[in-house]
Amino acid sequence: MRTHEVVILGAGPAGLSAAAELKRLGHRDIVILDREQQGGGIPRHCGHTGYGLLQFGRLMTGPDFARRLVDTVSDLDLRLGHTALKLEPNGRIQVTGPNGPETLQAQKVLLAMGARETPRSARLVSGTRPWGVMNTGTLQQFAYLHGKAPFQRPIVIGSELVAFSTLLTLGHVGVKAVAMIEERERITAWRPGDWVARVAFGVPVMTGCSELTILGQDRVEGLSFKRHGKMRVLEGDGIVLTGQFRPETALLTQSHLELDPGTRGPVIDQLYRCTDPSYFAGGNLLRGVETAGQCYREGKSAAHVIHAALADKLPPPVPPIRLEAAGTLSYVYPQRLTGRGPYDPLLFKARASVATKGTLRVLADGREIWSRPIRVLPERRIAWRVPAVDLTGVHHLTIDLSPRE
């Protein structure tokens, strides 16, 4: 069986940018697999603009951006309609496609399968199960792939950035939402978003809503919820559940790779390397949703690390220094540091579960080595660098965000 240099699972922004960068670095034996029939990932369903300026020097719609990404790897082995069935140690992958099952062997594998929105079954939304309840991805397929409106008066649940793009998607098929409903006391996206929704789209944003219950039998008739201590009912013919993205880890849960309970994605070190050094991970698989631009940058960075790994220029993967999120942080990554140090400035990324005004600290075996005051909102990316430091003899790092007394 032939051994490929690199196999990439996922033909979205992270996977395709990694493939293009590896090609630029001189690698040609690259196989890219995706279960969809078109490459480009989530952007191919996003008809609004806002893509491509930093990557290709001009603003594009999502589908145009997706096509441009695919064009950058047109001379590589892009296999669409292929599904990975099993990840095995040392870069061995069981795959099925139009020609049936096969086994691929790679020196290095990049996992870039992306993320998916949390389905209703995993959300605290009660009520009946009528037709007309869907997530943003399904709505985008109705609107941008088929040019159809599945409803006329939907209610949008959630206020992440993708919820506001949902208003654009609805407008594409001539539909206006009844309202946007958020369970927190403020929207998850940046604060001007609620003003934009009201003024530009004519959609009221209602925060602090709880006890959400979907109404209707054969199809959606509305939503009941509690707000300011009173029960309210909004009439509508559809429900769009937005956000609450989580990594697409169905393949990983049955594998030998370690998963992080905080990010729900694979455990990685500062070099995007998983607990099996044959595997690397990037993009939304690391922690759920981020912008296409962020995933593109991570894929490109991972490509440089894989290039070094193929030349046997990476530090050994063991023994690792383990990282742990504490305080109000819901997760931090990377979850491991490998090599002896001193490290270059370390880039960490995290998110807080609640709004916090406090101190972000890095502790090495309980000893503080870095801190800064910070004010964060829930579900916003926190990114910071710790200056180069020698962690020889350190076994454990704690990343703590605690409110000020």
mmCIF file of C-alpha atoms in Angstrom:
data_model
loop_
_atom_site.group_PDB
_atom_site.id
_atom_site.type_symbol
_atom_site.label_atom_id
_atom_site.label_comp_id
_atom_site.label_asym_id
_atom_site.label_seq_id
_atom_site.Cartn_x
_atom_site.Cartn_y
_atom_site.Cartn_z
ATOM 1 C CA MET A 1 0.000 0.000 0.000
ATOM 2 C CA ARG A 2 1.327 3.407 -0.998
ATOM 3 C CA THR A 3 2.092 5.928 1.760
ATOM 4 C CA HIS A 4 1.062 9.509 0.990
ATOM 5 C CA GLU A 5 2.920 12.461 2.423
ATOM 6 C CA VAL A 6 -0.224 14.137 3.767
ATOM 7 C CA VAL A 7 -3.905 13.243 3.940
ATOM 8 C CA ILE A 8 -6.300 16.060 4.854
ATOM 9 C CA LEU A 9 -9.799 15.301 6.127
ATOM 10 C CA GLY A 10 -12.080 18.220 5.332
ATOM 11 C CA ALA A 11 -12.223 20.551 2.323
ATOM 12 C CA GLY A 12 -13.262 23.712 4.139
ATOM 13 C CA PRO A 13 -11.173 26.865 4.717
ATOM 14 C CA ALA A 14 -8.748 25.168 7.139
ATOM 15 C CA GLY A 15 -8.159 22.038 5.084
ATOM 16 C CA LEU A 16 -7.867 23.819 1.738
ATOM 17 C CA SER A 17 -5.601 26.595 3.005
ATOM 18 C CA ALA A 18 -3.333 23.947 4.539
ATOM 19 C CA ALA A 19 -3.229 22.020 1.273
ATOM 20 C CA ALA A 20 -2.449 25.147 -0.748
ATOM 21 C CA GLU A 21 0.319 26.181 1.642
ATOM 22 C CA LEU A 22 1.845 22.689 1.681
ATOM 23 C CA LYS A 23 1.845 22.802 -2.123
ATOM 24 C CA ARG A 24 3.609 26.168 -2.009
ATOM 25 C CA LEU A 25 6.202 24.639 0.327
ATOM 26 C CA GLY A 26 6.968 21.959 -2.250
ATOM 27 C CA HIS A 27 4.697 19.049 -1.339
ATOM 28 C CA ARG A 28 2.640 17.425 -4.086
ATOM 29 C CA ASP A 29 1.599 14.070 -2.638
ATOM 30 C CA ILE A 30 -1.449 15.438 -0.823
ATOM 31 C CA VAL A 31 -4.877 13.778 -0.669
ATOM 32 C CA ILE A 32 -7.862 15.882 0.438
ATOM 33 C CA LEU A 33 -11.048 14.065 1.418
ATOM 34 C CA ASP A 34 -14.518 15.508 2.021
ATOM 35 C CA ARG A 35 -17.855 13.745 2.369
ATOM 36 C CA GLU A 36 -19.709 16.539 0.528
ATOM 37 C CA GLN A 37 -20.014 16.673 -3.242
ATOM 38 C CA GLN A 38 -18.558 20.200 -3.327
ATOM 39 C CA GLY A 39 -15.506 21.608 -1.621
ATOM 40 C CA GLY A 40 -15.313 24.881 0.268
ATOM 41 C CA GLY A 41 -17.006 24.034 3.544
ATOM 42 C CA ILE A 42 -19.642 26.183 5.233
ATOM 43 C CA PRO A 43 -18.945 29.366 3.173
ATOM 44 C CA ARG A 44 -20.455 27.763 0.087
ATOM 45 C CA HIS A 45 -23.881 28.091 1.772
ATOM 46 C CA CYS A 46 -23.355 31.714 2.869
ATOM 47 C CA GLY A 47 -24.562 34.017 0.105
ATOM 48 C CA HIS A 48 -23.662 37.237 1.894
ATOM 49 C CA THR A 49 -20.407 39.118 1.351
ATOM 50 C CA GLY A 50 -17.569 39.616 3.826
ATOM 51 C CA TYR A 51 -15.197 36.868 2.722
ATOM 52 C CA GLY A 52 -11.822 36.863 1.015
ATOM 53 C CA LEU A 53 -10.431 40.353 1.594
ATOM 54 C CA LEU A 54 -7.390 39.271 3.634
ATOM 55 C CA GLN A 55 -6.906 35.975 1.801
ATOM 56 C CA PHE A 56 -7.405 37.040 -1.825
ATOM 57 C CA GLY A 57 -7.405 40.833 -1.746
ATOM 58 C CA ARG A 58 -11.080 41.456 -2.502
ATOM 59 C CA LEU A 59 -14.485 41.038 -0.892
ATOM 60 C CA MET A 60 -16.426 37.968 -1.964
ATOM 61 C CA THR A 61 -19.625 36.151 -1.178
ATOM 62 C CA GLY A 62 -19.311 32.829 0.628
ATOM 63 C CA PRO A 63 -19.823 30.717 -2.520
ATOM 64 C CA ASP A 64 -17.243 32.771 -4.454
ATOM 65 C CA PHE A 65 -14.779 32.386 -1.580
ATOM 66 C CA ALA A 66 -15.403 28.625 -1.475
ATOM 67 C CA ARG A 67 -14.805 28.297 -5.215
ATOM 68 C CA ARG A 68 -11.604 30.314 -4.969
ATOM 69 C CA LEU A 69 -10.371 28.030 -2.184
ATOM 70 C CA VAL A 70 -11.056 24.949 -4.296
ATOM 71 C CA ASP A 71 -9.272 26.537 -7.265
ATOM 72 C CA THR A 72 -6.079 26.878 -5.200
ATOM 73 C CA VAL A 73 -5.847 23.066 -4.942
ATOM 74 C CA SER A 74 -7.223 22.157 -8.382
ATOM 75 C CA ASP A 75 -4.004 20.335 -9.282
ATOM 76 C CA LEU A 76 -3.998 18.234 -6.098
ATOM 77 C CA ASP A 77 -5.872 15.008 -5.332
ATOM 78 C CA LEU A 78 -9.222 16.337 -4.067
ATOM 79 C CA ARG A 79 -11.641 13.471 -3.489
ATOM 80 C CA LEU A 80 -15.218 14.582 -2.862
ATOM 81 C CA GLY A 81 -17.978 12.237 -1.741
ATOM 82 C CA HIS A 82 -15.509 10.332 0.441
ATOM 83 C CA THR A 83 -16.143 9.575 4.104
ATOM 84 C CA ALA A 84 -13.509 8.577 6.648
ATOM 85 C CA LEU A 85 -14.782 5.655 8.702
ATOM 86 C CA LYS A 86 -11.964 5.038 11.156
ATOM 87 C CA LEU A 87 -8.738 6.664 12.310
ATOM 88 C CA GLU A 88 -6.037 4.200 13.228
ATOM 89 C CA PRO A 89 -2.609 4.748 14.808
ATOM 90 C CA ASN A 90 0.295 6.036 12.744
ATOM 91 C CA GLY A 91 -1.737 7.754 10.035
ATOM 92 C CA ARG A 92 -3.788 4.820 8.791
ATOM 93 C CA ILE A 93 -7.360 5.746 7.755
ATOM 94 C CA GLN A 94 -10.293 3.598 6.662
ATOM 95 C CA VAL A 95 -12.302 5.407 3.987
ATOM 96 C CA THR A 96 -15.321 4.759 1.796
ATOM 97 C CA GLY A 97 -16.248 6.513 -1.422
ATOM 98 C CA PRO A 98 -17.891 5.987 -4.811
ATOM 99 C CA ASN A 99 -15.637 3.002 -5.489
ATOM 100 C CA GLY A 100 -16.199 1.381 -2.114
ATOM 101 C CA PRO A 101 -13.999 1.018 0.979
ATOM 102 C CA GLU A 102 -10.261 1.552 0.932
ATOM 103 C CA THR A 103 -7.360 2.120 3.300
ATOM 104 C CA LEU A 104 -5.153 5.193 3.113
ATOM 105 C CA GLN A 105 -1.758 5.485 4.734
ATOM 106 C CA ALA A 106 -0.161 8.866 5.359
ATOM 107 C CA GLN A 107 3.007 10.121 6.947
ATOM 108 C CA LYS A 108 0.955 12.954 8.438
ATOM 109 C CA VAL A 109 -2.798 13.567 8.667
ATOM 110 C CA LEU A 110 -4.518 16.921 9.150
ATOM 111 C CA LEU A 111 -7.964 16.715 10.711
ATOM 112 C CA ALA A 112 -10.069 19.667 9.538
ATOM 113 C CA MET A 113 -13.649 18.368 9.634
ATOM 114 C CA GLY A 114 -15.060 21.604 11.016
ATOM 115 C CA ALA A 115 -18.005 22.075 13.339
ATOM 116 C CA ARG A 116 -21.768 21.722 13.400
ATOM 117 C CA GLU A 117 -24.552 23.521 15.181
ATOM 118 C CA THR A 118 -26.031 21.868 18.246
ATOM 119 C CA PRO A 119 -29.289 20.125 17.252
ATOM 120 C CA ARG A 120 -32.536 20.692 19.068
ATOM 121 C CA SER A 121 -32.204 17.332 20.841
ATOM 122 C CA ALA A 122 -29.181 18.689 22.743
ATOM 123 C CA ARG A 123 -30.702 22.096 23.562
ATOM 124 C CA LEU A 124 -33.025 23.054 26.383
ATOM 125 C CA VAL A 125 -35.942 23.858 24.079
ATOM 126 C CA SER A 126 -39.099 21.959 24.947
ATOM 127 C CA GLY A 127 -42.476 21.593 23.258
ATOM 128 C CA THR A 128 -43.808 19.644 20.311
ATOM 129 C CA ARG A 129 -41.894 18.482 17.238
ATOM 130 C CA PRO A 130 -43.637 20.127 14.282
ATOM 131 C CA TRP A 131 -42.177 20.742 10.837
ATOM 132 C CA GLY A 132 -40.371 24.058 10.464
ATOM 133 C CA VAL A 133 -37.625 23.723 13.097
ATOM 134 C CA MET A 134 -34.130 23.857 11.596
ATOM 135 C CA ASN A 135 -30.611 25.117 12.143
ATOM 136 C CA THR A 136 -28.825 27.820 10.162
ATOM 137 C CA GLY A 137 -27.093 25.365 7.834
ATOM 138 C CA THR A 138 -30.379 23.836 6.704
ATOM 139 C CA LEU A 139 -31.887 27.297 6.176
ATOM 140 C CA GLN A 140 -28.874 28.336 4.085
ATOM 141 C CA GLN A 141 -29.294 25.295 1.860
ATOM 142 C CA PHE A 142 -32.967 26.160 1.303
ATOM 143 C CA ALA A 143 -32.109 29.782 0.495
ATOM 144 C CA TYR A 144 -28.831 29.661 -1.411
ATOM 145 C CA LEU A 145 -28.882 26.221 -3.023
ATOM 146 C CA HIS A 146 -32.571 25.993 -3.869
ATOM 147 C CA GLY A 147 -33.764 29.615 -3.733
ATOM 148 C CA LYS A 148 -36.719 28.673 -1.542
ATOM 149 C CA ALA A 149 -38.172 30.074 1.685
ATOM 150 C CA PRO A 150 -39.194 27.268 4.079
ATOM 151 C CA PHE A 151 -41.351 29.716 6.068
ATOM 152 C CA GLN A 152 -42.565 33.321 6.069
ATOM 153 C CA ARG A 153 -42.543 34.381 9.735
ATOM 154 C CA PRO A 154 -39.712 32.538 11.538
ATOM 155 C CA ILE A 155 -38.374 33.149 15.025
ATOM 156 C CA VAL A 156 -34.589 33.078 15.405
ATOM 157 C CA ILE A 157 -33.220 31.553 18.623
ATOM 158 C CA GLY A 158 -29.681 32.645 19.484
ATOM 159 C CA SER A 159 -27.608 35.798 19.097
ATOM 160 C CA GLU A 160 -24.164 34.656 17.994
ATOM 161 C CA LEU A 161 -22.735 36.198 14.843
ATOM 162 C CA VAL A 162 -24.310 33.422 12.780
ATOM 163 C CA ALA A 163 -27.744 34.488 14.068
ATOM 164 C CA PHE A 164 -27.297 37.900 12.470
ATOM 165 C CA SER A 165 -26.127 36.312 9.225
ATOM 166 C CA THR A 166 -29.387 34.336 9.412
ATOM 167 C CA LEU A 167 -31.254 37.629 8.999
ATOM 168 C CA LEU A 168 -29.307 38.174 5.767
ATOM 169 C CA THR A 169 -30.159 34.664 4.598
ATOM 170 C CA LEU A 170 -33.842 35.225 5.281
ATOM 171 C CA GLY A 171 -33.722 38.527 3.423
ATOM 172 C CA HIS A 172 -32.241 36.724 0.417
ATOM 173 C CA VAL A 173 -35.560 34.877 -0.021
ATOM 174 C CA GLY A 174 -37.742 37.842 0.962
ATOM 175 C CA VAL A 175 -38.491 36.816 4.540
ATOM 176 C CA LYS A 176 -38.262 38.861 7.757
ATOM 177 C CA ALA A 177 -37.915 37.232 11.167
ATOM 178 C CA VAL A 178 -40.538 37.889 13.829
ATOM 179 C CA ALA A 179 -37.892 38.297 16.528
ATOM 180 C CA MET A 180 -34.504 37.139 17.738
ATOM 181 C CA ILE A 181 -34.593 35.362 21.104
ATOM 182 C CA GLU A 182 -31.592 35.128 23.469
ATOM 183 C CA GLU A 183 -31.519 33.376 26.828
ATOM 184 C CA ARG A 184 -28.640 35.453 28.184
ATOM 185 C CA GLU A 185 -29.110 38.993 29.456
ATOM 186 C CA ARG A 186 -27.162 40.388 26.502
ATOM 187 C CA ILE A 187 -26.467 39.241 22.982
ATOM 188 C CA THR A 188 -23.514 36.938 22.378
ATOM 189 C CA ALA A 189 -22.293 38.824 19.289
ATOM 190 C CA TRP A 190 -20.835 42.323 19.530
ATOM 191 C CA ARG A 191 -23.279 44.792 21.077
ATOM 192 C CA PRO A 192 -24.096 46.893 17.988
ATOM 193 C CA GLY A 193 -25.603 43.706 16.541
ATOM 194 C CA ASP A 194 -28.915 44.130 18.349
ATOM 195 C CA TRP A 195 -29.156 47.725 17.117
ATOM 196 C CA VAL A 196 -28.425 46.602 13.554
ATOM 197 C CA ALA A 197 -31.099 43.901 13.801
ATOM 198 C CA ARG A 198 -33.712 46.420 14.926
ATOM 199 C CA VAL A 199 -32.807 49.306 12.617
ATOM 200 C CA ALA A 200 -31.555 47.601 9.459
ATOM 201 C CA PHE A 201 -33.770 44.501 9.499
ATOM 202 C CA GLY A 202 -36.736 45.608 11.611
ATOM 203 C CA VAL A 203 -36.287 42.584 13.876
ATOM 204 C CA PRO A 204 -36.629 43.046 17.652
ATOM 205 C CA VAL A 205 -34.028 41.330 19.835
ATOM 206 C CA MET A 206 -35.332 39.941 23.132
ATOM 207 C CA THR A 207 -32.720 38.988 25.744
ATOM 208 C CA GLY A 208 -33.197 37.317 29.129
ATOM 209 C CA CYS A 209 -35.657 34.757 27.769
ATOM 210 C CA SER A 210 -36.117 31.378 29.451
ATOM 211 C CA GLU A 211 -38.392 28.322 29.451
ATOM 212 C CA LEU A 212 -38.546 28.247 25.655
ATOM 213 C CA THR A 213 -41.326 26.022 24.288
ATOM 214 C CA ILE A 214 -42.062 25.398 20.611
ATOM 215 C CA LEU A 215 -45.772 25.452 19.744
ATOM 216 C CA GLY A 216 -47.616 23.657 16.958
ATOM 217 C CA GLN A 217 -48.559 20.167 15.841
ATOM 218 C CA ASP A 218 -48.077 19.539 12.103
ATOM 219 C CA ARG A 219 -45.966 22.661 11.685
ATOM 220 C CA VAL A 220 -44.628 25.466 13.867
ATOM 221 C CA GLU A 221 -47.240 27.890 15.172
ATOM 222 C CA GLY A 222 -45.094 29.924 17.549
ATOM 223 C CA LEU A 223 -42.858 30.040 20.605
ATOM 224 C CA SER A 224 -43.674 30.619 24.260
ATOM 225 C CA PHE A 225 -41.079 31.842 26.750
ATOM 226 C CA LYS A 226 -40.656 33.682 30.027
ATOM 227 C CA ARG A 227 -39.237 37.196 30.032
ATOM 228 C CA HIS A 228 -39.100 39.651 32.934
ATOM 229 C CA GLY A 229 -41.066 37.178 35.031
ATOM 230 C CA LYS A 230 -43.982 36.939 32.568
ATOM 231 C CA MET A 231 -44.865 34.281 30.023
ATOM 232 C CA ARG A 232 -45.087 35.510 26.445
ATOM 233 C CA VAL A 233 -46.118 33.937 23.154
ATOM 234 C CA LEU A 234 -44.850 34.896 19.705
ATOM 235 C CA GLU A 235 -46.702 33.618 16.668
ATOM 236 C CA GLY A 236 -44.618 32.328 13.792
ATOM 237 C CA ASP A 237 -44.381 29.509 11.264
ATOM 238 C CA GLY A 238 -40.739 28.525 11.748
ATOM 239 C CA ILE A 239 -37.907 28.273 14.273
ATOM 240 C CA VAL A 240 -34.247 28.768 13.360
ATOM 241 C CA LEU A 241 -31.861 27.436 16.013
ATOM 242 C CA THR A 242 -28.558 29.244 15.558
ATOM 243 C CA GLY A 243 -25.088 28.884 16.996
ATOM 244 C CA GLN A 244 -23.892 26.682 19.854
ATOM 245 C CA PHE A 245 -21.390 25.156 17.443
ATOM 246 C CA ARG A 246 -19.399 22.131 18.503
ATOM 247 C CA PRO A 247 -16.564 20.311 16.738
ATOM 248 C CA GLU A 248 -17.524 17.568 14.298
ATOM 249 C CA THR A 249 -15.978 14.750 16.322
ATOM 250 C CA ALA A 250 -18.135 11.728 15.464
ATOM 251 C CA LEU A 251 -15.080 10.148 13.849
ATOM 252 C CA LEU A 252 -12.794 11.024 16.746
ATOM 253 C CA THR A 253 -14.964 9.656 19.539
ATOM 254 C CA GLN A 254 -14.306 6.126 18.287
ATOM 255 C CA SER A 255 -10.611 6.730 17.692
ATOM 256 C CA HIS A 256 -7.465 6.477 19.792
ATOM 257 C CA LEU A 257 -7.057 10.284 19.890
ATOM 258 C CA GLU A 258 -7.725 12.120 23.145
ATOM 259 C CA LEU A 259 -10.595 14.637 23.247
ATOM 260 C CA ASP A 260 -10.837 17.675 25.503
ATOM 261 C CA PRO A 261 -14.091 17.967 27.493
ATOM 262 C CA GLY A 262 -13.899 21.771 27.347
ATOM 263 C CA THR A 263 -13.472 22.383 23.621
ATOM 264 C CA ARG A 264 -15.049 19.004 22.733
ATOM 265 C CA GLY A 265 -12.355 18.820 20.076
ATOM 266 C CA PRO A 266 -9.066 16.927 19.937
ATOM 267 C CA VAL A 267 -6.331 17.615 22.472
ATOM 268 C CA ILE A 268 -3.444 19.358 20.706
ATOM 269 C CA ASP A 269 -0.067 20.777 21.619
ATOM 270 C CA GLN A 270 1.323 24.160 20.592
ATOM 271 C CA LEU A 271 2.181 22.639 17.198
ATOM 272 C CA TYR A 272 -1.393 21.558 16.315
ATOM 273 C CA ARG A 273 -0.254 17.994 17.031
ATOM 274 C CA CYS A 274 -2.723 15.479 18.450
ATOM 275 C CA THR A 275 -1.902 12.785 21.010
ATOM 276 C CA ASP A 276 -0.817 10.565 18.115
ATOM 277 C CA PRO A 277 2.026 12.568 16.470
ATOM 278 C CA SER A 278 0.940 11.366 13.029
ATOM 279 C CA TYR A 279 -2.210 13.460 13.392
ATOM 280 C CA PHE A 280 -2.639 17.239 13.442
ATOM 281 C CA ALA A 281 -5.828 19.288 13.783
ATOM 282 C CA GLY A 282 -6.918 22.774 12.780
ATOM 283 C CA GLY A 283 -9.896 25.000 12.111
ATOM 284 C CA ASN A 284 -13.269 24.676 13.764
ATOM 285 C CA LEU A 285 -12.556 21.116 14.822
ATOM 286 C CA LEU A 286 -10.464 22.639 17.605
ATOM 287 C CA ARG A 287 -13.287 24.412 19.461
ATOM 288 C CA GLY A 288 -16.450 24.945 17.442
ATOM 289 C CA VAL A 289 -17.216 28.018 15.435
ATOM 290 C CA GLU A 290 -14.780 30.688 14.340
ATOM 291 C CA THR A 291 -14.750 32.806 11.212
ATOM 292 C CA ALA A 292 -13.666 31.365 7.897
ATOM 293 C CA GLY A 293 -10.703 33.742 7.983
ATOM 294 C CA GLN A 294 -9.537 32.409 11.339
ATOM 295 C CA CYS A 295 -9.839 28.822 10.110
ATOM 296 C CA TYR A 296 -7.916 29.746 6.965
ATOM 297 C CA ARG A 297 -5.073 31.168 9.071
ATOM 298 C CA GLU A 298 -4.970 28.105 11.321
ATOM 299 C CA GLY A 299 -4.843 25.770 8.351
ATOM 300 C CA LYS A 300 -1.972 27.743 6.885
ATOM 301 C CA SER A 301 -0.098 27.680 10.214
ATOM 302 C CA ALA A 302 -0.677 23.954 10.586
ATOM 303 C CA ALA A 303 0.773 23.446 7.097
ATOM 304 C CA HIS A 304 4.088 24.960 8.193
ATOM 305 C CA VAL A 305 4.206 22.655 11.209
ATOM 306 C CA ILE A 306 3.416 19.602 9.067
ATOM 307 C CA HIS A 307 6.140 20.700 6.620
ATOM 308 C CA ALA A 308 8.608 20.731 9.539
ATOM 309 C CA ALA A 309 7.318 17.368 10.796
ATOM 310 C CA LEU A 310 7.891 15.757 7.389
ATOM 311 C CA ALA A 311 11.493 16.953 7.615
ATOM 312 C CA ASP A 312 11.726 15.544 11.154
ATOM 313 C CA LYS A 313 12.362 19.010 12.605
ATOM 314 C CA LEU A 314 9.749 19.071 15.390
ATOM 315 C CA PRO A 315 10.573 18.500 19.058
ATOM 316 C CA PRO A 316 9.545 15.084 20.390
ATOM 317 C CA PRO A 317 5.871 14.927 21.485
ATOM 318 C CA VAL A 318 6.524 13.570 24.994
ATOM 319 C CA PRO A 319 6.572 14.149 27.861
ATOM 320 C CA PRO A 320 3.884 16.838 27.675
ATOM 321 C CA ILE A 321 3.088 19.648 30.065
ATOM 322 C CA ARG A 322 -0.653 19.496 30.634
ATOM 323 C CA LEU A 323 -2.826 22.625 30.587
ATOM 324 C CA GLU A 324 -6.052 23.158 32.504
ATOM 325 C CA ALA A 325 -8.707 25.875 32.315
ATOM 326 C CA ALA A 326 -9.876 27.252 35.659
ATOM 327 C CA GLY A 327 -12.152 29.933 37.062
ATOM 328 C CA THR A 328 -14.737 31.152 34.582
ATOM 329 C CA LEU A 329 -12.901 29.750 31.524
ATOM 330 C CA SER A 330 -14.836 27.033 29.746
ATOM 331 C CA TYR A 331 -11.758 25.891 27.847
ATOM 332 C CA VAL A 332 -8.221 26.722 26.784
ATOM 333 C CA TYR A 333 -6.070 25.366 23.975
ATOM 334 C CA PRO A 334 -3.505 24.099 23.257
ATOM 335 C CA GLN A 335 -4.060 21.582 26.016
ATOM 336 C CA ARG A 336 -0.452 20.348 26.019
ATOM 337 C CA LEU A 337 3.027 21.757 25.551
ATOM 338 C CA THR A 338 5.723 19.476 24.211
ATOM 339 C CA GLY A 339 9.475 19.838 23.953
ATOM 340 C CA ARG A 340 11.899 21.099 26.570
ATOM 341 C CA GLY A 341 11.691 24.873 26.047
ATOM 342 C CA PRO A 342 12.502 27.670 26.337
ATOM 343 C CA TYR A 343 9.444 28.191 24.195
ATOM 344 C CA ASP A 344 8.856 30.977 21.741
ATOM 345 C CA PRO A 345 6.076 33.304 22.863
ATOM 346 C CA LEU A 346 3.191 30.947 23.512
ATOM 347 C CA LEU A 347 -0.168 31.671 21.902
ATOM 348 C CA PHE A 348 -3.163 30.571 23.951
ATOM 349 C CA LYS A 349 -6.831 30.789 23.061
ATOM 350 C CA ALA A 350 -9.767 30.445 25.418
ATOM 351 C CA ARG A 351 -13.374 31.403 26.060
ATOM 352 C CA ALA A 352 -15.214 32.312 29.228
ATOM 353 C CA SER A 353 -18.565 30.831 30.184
ATOM 354 C CA VAL A 354 -19.831 34.065 31.787
ATOM 355 C CA ALA A 355 -19.022 37.766 31.575
ATOM 356 C CA THR A 356 -15.964 38.363 33.778
ATOM 357 C CA LYS A 357 -13.956 41.372 34.874
ATOM 358 C CA GLY A 358 -10.891 40.030 36.582
ATOM 359 C CA THR A 359 -7.358 38.728 36.166
ATOM 360 C CA LEU A 360 -6.153 36.229 33.604
ATOM 361 C CA ARG A 361 -3.239 34.235 35.029
ATOM 362 C CA VAL A 362 -0.890 31.479 33.911
ATOM 363 C CA LEU A 363 0.412 29.313 36.752
ATOM 364 C CA ALA A 364 3.217 26.761 36.397
ATOM 365 C CA ASP A 365 2.750 24.044 39.011
ATOM 366 C CA GLY A 366 0.856 26.632 41.064
ATOM 367 C CA ARG A 367 3.396 29.468 40.614
ATOM 368 C CA GLU A 368 2.219 32.520 38.697
ATOM 369 C CA ILE A 369 4.426 33.248 35.664
ATOM 370 C CA TRP A 370 2.173 35.694 33.818
ATOM 371 C CA SER A 371 -0.961 37.745 34.443
ATOM 372 C CA ARG A 372 -2.968 40.656 33.126
ATOM 373 C CA PRO A 373 -6.266 42.365 33.996
ATOM 374 C CA ILE A 374 -9.002 41.560 31.521
ATOM 375 C CA ARG A 375 -12.675 42.089 30.890
ATOM 376 C CA VAL A 376 -14.399 39.495 28.723
ATOM 377 C CA LEU A 377 -17.862 38.565 27.565
ATOM 378 C CA PRO A 378 -19.121 34.987 27.272
ATOM 379 C CA GLU A 379 -18.300 32.979 24.154
ATOM 380 C CA ARG A 380 -15.865 35.584 22.833
ATOM 381 C CA ARG A 381 -12.441 34.410 21.750
ATOM 382 C CA ILE A 382 -9.657 35.367 24.164
ATOM 383 C CA ALA A 383 -6.185 35.206 22.635
ATOM 384 C CA TRP A 384 -2.905 36.177 24.249
ATOM 385 C CA ARG A 385 0.797 35.454 24.118
ATOM 386 C CA VAL A 386 3.031 34.614 27.042
ATOM 387 C CA PRO A 387 6.658 35.735 26.545
ATOM 388 C CA ALA A 388 9.258 33.059 25.935
ATOM 389 C CA VAL A 389 9.759 31.053 29.096
ATOM 390 C CA ASP A 390 11.738 27.997 30.145
ATOM 391 C CA LEU A 391 9.354 25.455 31.672
ATOM 392 C CA THR A 392 11.976 22.810 32.423
ATOM 393 C CA GLY A 393 10.729 20.644 35.267
ATOM 394 C CA VAL A 394 7.164 21.980 35.054
ATOM 395 C CA HIS A 395 4.441 19.336 34.809
ATOM 396 C CA HIS A 396 1.236 21.335 34.787
ATOM 397 C CA LEU A 397 0.003 24.771 33.671
ATOM 398 C CA THR A 398 -3.223 26.280 34.949
ATOM 399 C CA ILE A 399 -4.892 29.053 32.960
ATOM 400 C CA ASP A 400 -7.148 30.861 35.397
ATOM 401 C CA LEU A 401 -9.652 33.669 34.948
ATOM 402 C CA SER A 402 -11.049 34.822 38.270
ATOM 403 C CA PRO A 403 -13.280 37.831 39.007
ATOM 404 C CA ARG A 404 -11.716 40.613 41.011
ATOM 405 C CA GLU A 405 -12.693 40.731 44.658
#
